[in-house]
Amino acid sequence: MKVFNKILKVFLALAAVAGIIYTIAAYGERIVAWAKNLLETLRAKIDYCYNDDADFDEEFCDDVTDEEDFEA
């Protein structure tokens, strides 16, 4: 029974890896496009909230923390 459990665990691990590889292969372009869109949105929000000339909405900018957190 121990051998069967080990074989089953190895098989499940291989299936999980295969599923991850398939997902990346099938949806990789969409994932990259989503990530780029998310980064652009965050950069725009940071630029808006830290612009000294603009009258900004405090509720919109509440979740933007210190500027040092976002510097590259």
N, CA and C atoms as an extended XYZ file, in Angstrom:
216
Properties=species:S:1:pos:R:3:atomname:S:1:resname:S:1:resid:I:1 pbc="F F F"
N         0.817       -1.190        0.000 N   MET     1
C         0.000        0.000        0.000 CA  MET     1
C         0.863        1.257        0.000 C   MET     1
N         2.011        1.204        0.662 N   LYS     2
C         2.892        2.375        0.696 CA  LYS     2
C         3.414        2.703       -0.701 C   LYS     2
N         3.730        1.663       -1.460 N   VAL     3
C         4.250        1.874       -2.814 CA  VAL     3
C         3.175        2.516       -3.687 C   VAL     3
N         1.951        2.030       -3.557 N   PHE     4
C         0.844        2.596       -4.327 CA  PHE     4
C         0.650        4.069       -3.989 C   PHE     4
N         0.698        4.440       -2.719 N   ASN     5
C         0.548        5.841       -2.309 CA  ASN     5
C         1.658        6.716       -2.866 C   ASN     5
N         2.882        6.219       -2.854 N   LYS     6
C         4.000        6.998       -3.404 CA  LYS     6
C         3.844        7.180       -4.905 C   LYS     6
N         3.454        6.118       -5.605 N   ILE     7
C         3.252        6.219       -7.052 CA  ILE     7
C         2.120        7.208       -7.348 C   ILE     7
N         1.063        7.157       -6.569 N   LEU     8
C        -0.057        8.075       -6.753 CA  LEU     8
C         0.365        9.524       -6.512 C   LEU     8
N         1.165        9.765       -5.489 N   LYS     9
C         1.649       11.127       -5.210 CA  LYS     9
C         2.521       11.639       -6.348 C   LYS     9
N         3.403       10.803       -6.861 N   VAL    10
C         4.264       11.204       -7.984 CA  VAL    10
C         3.412       11.504       -9.211 C   VAL    10
N         2.440       10.655       -9.487 N   PHE    11
C         1.560       10.862      -10.624 CA  PHE    11
C         0.783       12.169      -10.490 C   PHE    11
N         0.262       12.438       -9.311 N   LEU    12
C        -0.479       13.685       -9.101 CA  LEU    12
C         0.417       14.911       -9.233 C   LEU    12
N         1.652       14.811       -8.759 N   ALA    13
C         2.591       15.926       -8.904 CA  ALA    13
C         2.901       16.180      -10.376 C   ALA    13
N         3.119       15.117      -11.138 N   LEU    14
C         3.369       15.271      -12.573 CA  LEU    14
C         2.152       15.855      -13.288 C   LEU    14
N         0.964       15.440      -12.893 N   ALA    15
C        -0.254       15.976      -13.497 CA  ALA    15
C        -0.402       17.461      -13.189 C   ALA    15
N        -0.058       17.869      -11.976 N   ALA    16
C        -0.132       19.283      -11.624 CA  ALA    16
C         0.850       20.108      -12.438 C   ALA    16
N         2.061       19.612      -12.591 N   VAL    17
C         3.070       20.316      -13.400 CA  VAL    17
C         2.614       20.402      -14.850 C   VAL    17
N         2.067       19.320      -15.367 N   ALA    18
C         1.575       19.329      -16.748 CA  ALA    18
C         0.432       20.331      -16.904 C   ALA    18
N        -0.423       20.435      -15.914 N   GLY    19
C        -1.521       21.399      -15.962 CA  GLY    19
C        -1.024       22.828      -15.961 C   GLY    19
N        -0.015       23.106      -15.164 N   ILE    20
C         0.570       24.452      -15.126 CA  ILE    20
C         1.218       24.787      -16.461 C   ILE    20
N         1.957       23.851      -17.014 N   ILE    21
C         2.603       24.072      -18.316 CA  ILE    21
C         1.553       24.303      -19.400 C   ILE    21
N         0.485       23.511      -19.387 N   TYR    22
C        -0.581       23.691      -20.374 CA  TYR    22
C        -1.232       25.065      -20.241 C   TYR    22
N        -1.505       25.472      -19.017 N   THR    23
C        -2.133       26.770      -18.789 CA  THR    23
C        -1.258       27.899      -19.294 C   THR    23
N         0.034       27.830      -19.018 N   ILE    24
C         0.957       28.863      -19.496 CA  ILE    24
C         1.026       28.863      -21.013 C   ILE    24
N         1.056       27.672      -21.615 N   ALA    25
C         1.127       27.590      -23.077 CA  ALA    25
C        -0.153       28.100      -23.731 C   ALA    25
N        -1.290       27.772      -23.145 N   ALA    26
C        -2.568       28.132      -23.759 CA  ALA    26
C        -2.945       29.589      -23.520 C   ALA    26
N        -2.648       30.105      -22.330 N   TYR    27
C        -3.119       31.434      -21.965 CA  TYR    27
C        -1.982       32.415      -21.675 C   TYR    27
N        -0.780       32.092      -22.072 N   GLY    28
C         0.375       32.932      -21.762 CA  GLY    28
C         0.242       34.354      -22.257 C   GLY    28
N        -0.207       34.526      -23.479 N   GLU    29
C        -0.340       35.866      -24.045 CA  GLU    29
C        -1.384       36.678      -23.290 C   GLU    29
N        -2.467       36.041      -22.901 N   ARG    30
C        -3.514       36.749      -22.152 CA  ARG    30
C        -3.020       37.136      -20.764 C   ARG    30
N        -2.247       36.254      -20.144 N   ILE    31
C        -1.707       36.546      -18.820 CA  ILE    31
C        -0.746       37.724      -18.891 C   ILE    31
N         0.108       37.742      -19.897 N   VAL    32
C         1.063       38.839      -20.062 CA  VAL    32
C         0.320       40.149      -20.339 C   VAL    32
N        -0.693       40.112      -21.186 N   ALA    33
C        -1.468       41.316      -21.491 CA  ALA    33
C        -2.177       41.829      -20.241 C   ALA    33
N        -2.722       40.923      -19.438 N   TRP    34
C        -3.388       41.320      -18.198 CA  TRP    34
C        -2.398       41.967      -17.238 C   TRP    34
N        -1.200       41.371      -17.110 N   ALA    35
C        -0.193       41.920      -16.199 CA  ALA    35
C         0.265       43.307      -16.657 C   ALA    35
N         0.477       43.478      -17.960 N   LYS    36
C         0.873       44.791      -18.472 CA  LYS    36
C        -0.211       45.827      -18.218 C   LYS    36
N        -1.455       45.455      -18.438 N   ASN    37
C        -2.572       46.373      -18.192 CA  ASN    37
C        -2.646       46.745      -16.715 C   ASN    37
N        -2.446       45.778      -15.851 N   LEU    38
C        -2.467       46.040      -14.414 CA  LEU    38
C        -1.350       46.992      -14.012 C   LEU    38
N        -0.147       46.787      -14.531 N   LEU    39
C         0.971       47.677      -14.214 CA  LEU    39
C         0.740       49.092      -14.730 C   LEU    39
N         0.190       49.210      -15.928 N   GLU    40
C        -0.106       50.537      -16.471 CA  GLU    40
C        -1.145       51.255      -15.612 C   GLU    40
N        -2.148       50.532      -15.161 N   THR    41
C        -3.172       51.118      -14.304 CA  THR    41
C        -2.574       51.591      -12.982 C   THR    41
N        -1.720       50.757      -12.389 N   LEU    42
C        -1.092       51.134      -11.129 CA  LEU    42
C        -0.175       52.342      -11.292 C   LEU    42
N         0.596       52.369      -12.376 N   ARG    43
C         1.472       53.519      -12.627 CA  ARG    43
C         0.671       54.798      -12.814 C   ARG    43
N        -0.433       54.701      -13.542 N   ALA    44
C        -1.277       55.881      -13.752 CA  ALA    44
C        -1.860       56.357      -12.428 C   ALA    44
N        -2.266       55.429      -11.593 N   LYS    45
C        -2.830       55.801      -10.298 CA  LYS    45
C        -1.768       56.448       -9.414 C   LYS    45
N        -0.570       55.908       -9.410 N   ILE    46
C         0.515       56.471       -8.608 CA  ILE    46
C         0.877       57.860       -9.109 C   ILE    46
N         0.973       58.022      -10.430 N   ASP    47
C         1.274       59.340      -10.992 CA  ASP    47
C         0.189       60.343      -10.625 C   ASP    47
N        -1.062       59.919      -10.681 N   TYR    48
C        -2.179       60.816      -10.351 CA  TYR    48
C        -2.152       61.209       -8.878 C   TYR    48
N        -1.911       60.245       -8.003 N   CYS    49
C        -1.982       60.515       -6.566 CA  CYS    49
C        -0.781       61.310       -6.055 C   CYS    49
N         0.341       61.236       -6.735 N   TYR    50
C         1.519       61.961       -6.280 CA  TYR    50
C         1.805       63.205       -7.101 C   TYR    50
N         0.849       63.626       -7.923 N   ASN    51
C         0.984       64.854       -8.690 CA  ASN    51
C         0.612       66.017       -7.773 C   ASN    51
N         1.542       66.918       -7.556 N   ASP    52
C         1.309       68.039       -6.637 CA  ASP    52
C         0.317       69.064       -7.185 C   ASP    52
N         0.184       69.137       -8.508 N   ASP    53
C        -0.667       70.149       -9.112 CA  ASP    53
C        -2.140       69.765       -9.126 C   ASP    53
N        -2.453       68.490       -9.028 N   ALA    54
C        -3.829       68.035       -9.188 CA  ALA    54
C        -4.571       68.013       -7.859 C   ALA    54
N        -5.861       68.304       -7.936 N   ASP    55
C        -6.752       68.104       -6.784 CA  ASP    55
C        -7.259       66.670       -6.887 C   ASP    55
N        -6.797       65.816       -6.000 N   PHE    56
C        -7.132       64.413       -6.140 CA  PHE    56
C        -8.148       63.970       -5.098 C   PHE    56
N        -8.793       62.881       -5.398 N   ASP    57
C        -9.782       62.280       -4.513 CA  ASP    57
C        -9.054       61.432       -3.478 C   ASP    57
N        -9.202       61.759       -2.209 N   GLU    58
C        -8.468       61.061       -1.154 CA  GLU    58
C        -8.877       59.591       -1.058 C   GLU    58
N       -10.148       59.276       -1.266 N   GLU    59
C       -10.583       57.883       -1.207 CA  GLU    59
C        -9.939       57.065       -2.316 C   GLU    59
N        -9.776       57.661       -3.483 N   PHE    60
C        -9.146       56.976       -4.606 CA  PHE    60
C        -7.689       56.674       -4.305 C   PHE    60
N        -7.034       57.549       -3.583 N   CYS    61
C        -5.602       57.428       -3.336 CA  CYS    61
C        -5.269       56.816       -1.973 C   CYS    61
N        -6.267       56.383       -1.209 N   ASP    62
C        -6.008       55.838        0.115 CA  ASP    62
C        -5.114       54.606        0.099 C   ASP    62
N        -5.280       53.738       -0.891 N   ASP    63
C        -4.511       52.500       -0.885 CA  ASP    63
C        -3.132       52.644       -1.517 C   ASP    63
N        -2.769       53.829       -1.961 N   VAL    64
C        -1.424       54.071       -2.463 CA  VAL    64
C        -0.562       54.451       -1.267 C   VAL    64
N         0.482       53.661       -1.011 N   THR    65
C         1.308       53.903        0.169 CA  THR    65
C         2.495       54.770       -0.182 C   THR    65
N         3.540       54.668        0.566 N   ASP    66
C         4.719       55.497        0.372 CA  ASP    66
C         5.285       55.346       -1.031 C   ASP    66
N         5.848       56.432       -1.535 N   GLU    67
C         6.419       56.453       -2.870 CA  GLU    67
C         7.574       55.468       -2.988 C   GLU    67
N         8.294       55.225       -1.914 N   GLU    68
C         9.447       54.332       -1.967 CA  GLU    68
C         9.036       52.899       -2.317 C   GLU    68
N         7.811       52.518       -1.987 N   ASP    69
C         7.350       51.169       -2.267 CA  ASP    69
C         7.241       50.900       -3.756 C   ASP    69
N         7.081       51.932       -4.555 N   PHE    70
C         6.834       51.752       -5.977 CA  PHE    70
C         8.007       52.151       -6.859 C   PHE    70
N         9.091       52.605       -6.290 N   GLU    71
C        10.226       52.993       -7.107 CA  GLU    71
C        11.011       51.759       -7.522 C   GLU    71
N        11.470       51.775       -8.746 N   ALA    72
C        12.223       50.635       -9.259 CA  ALA    72
C        13.695       50.795       -9.014 C   ALA    72
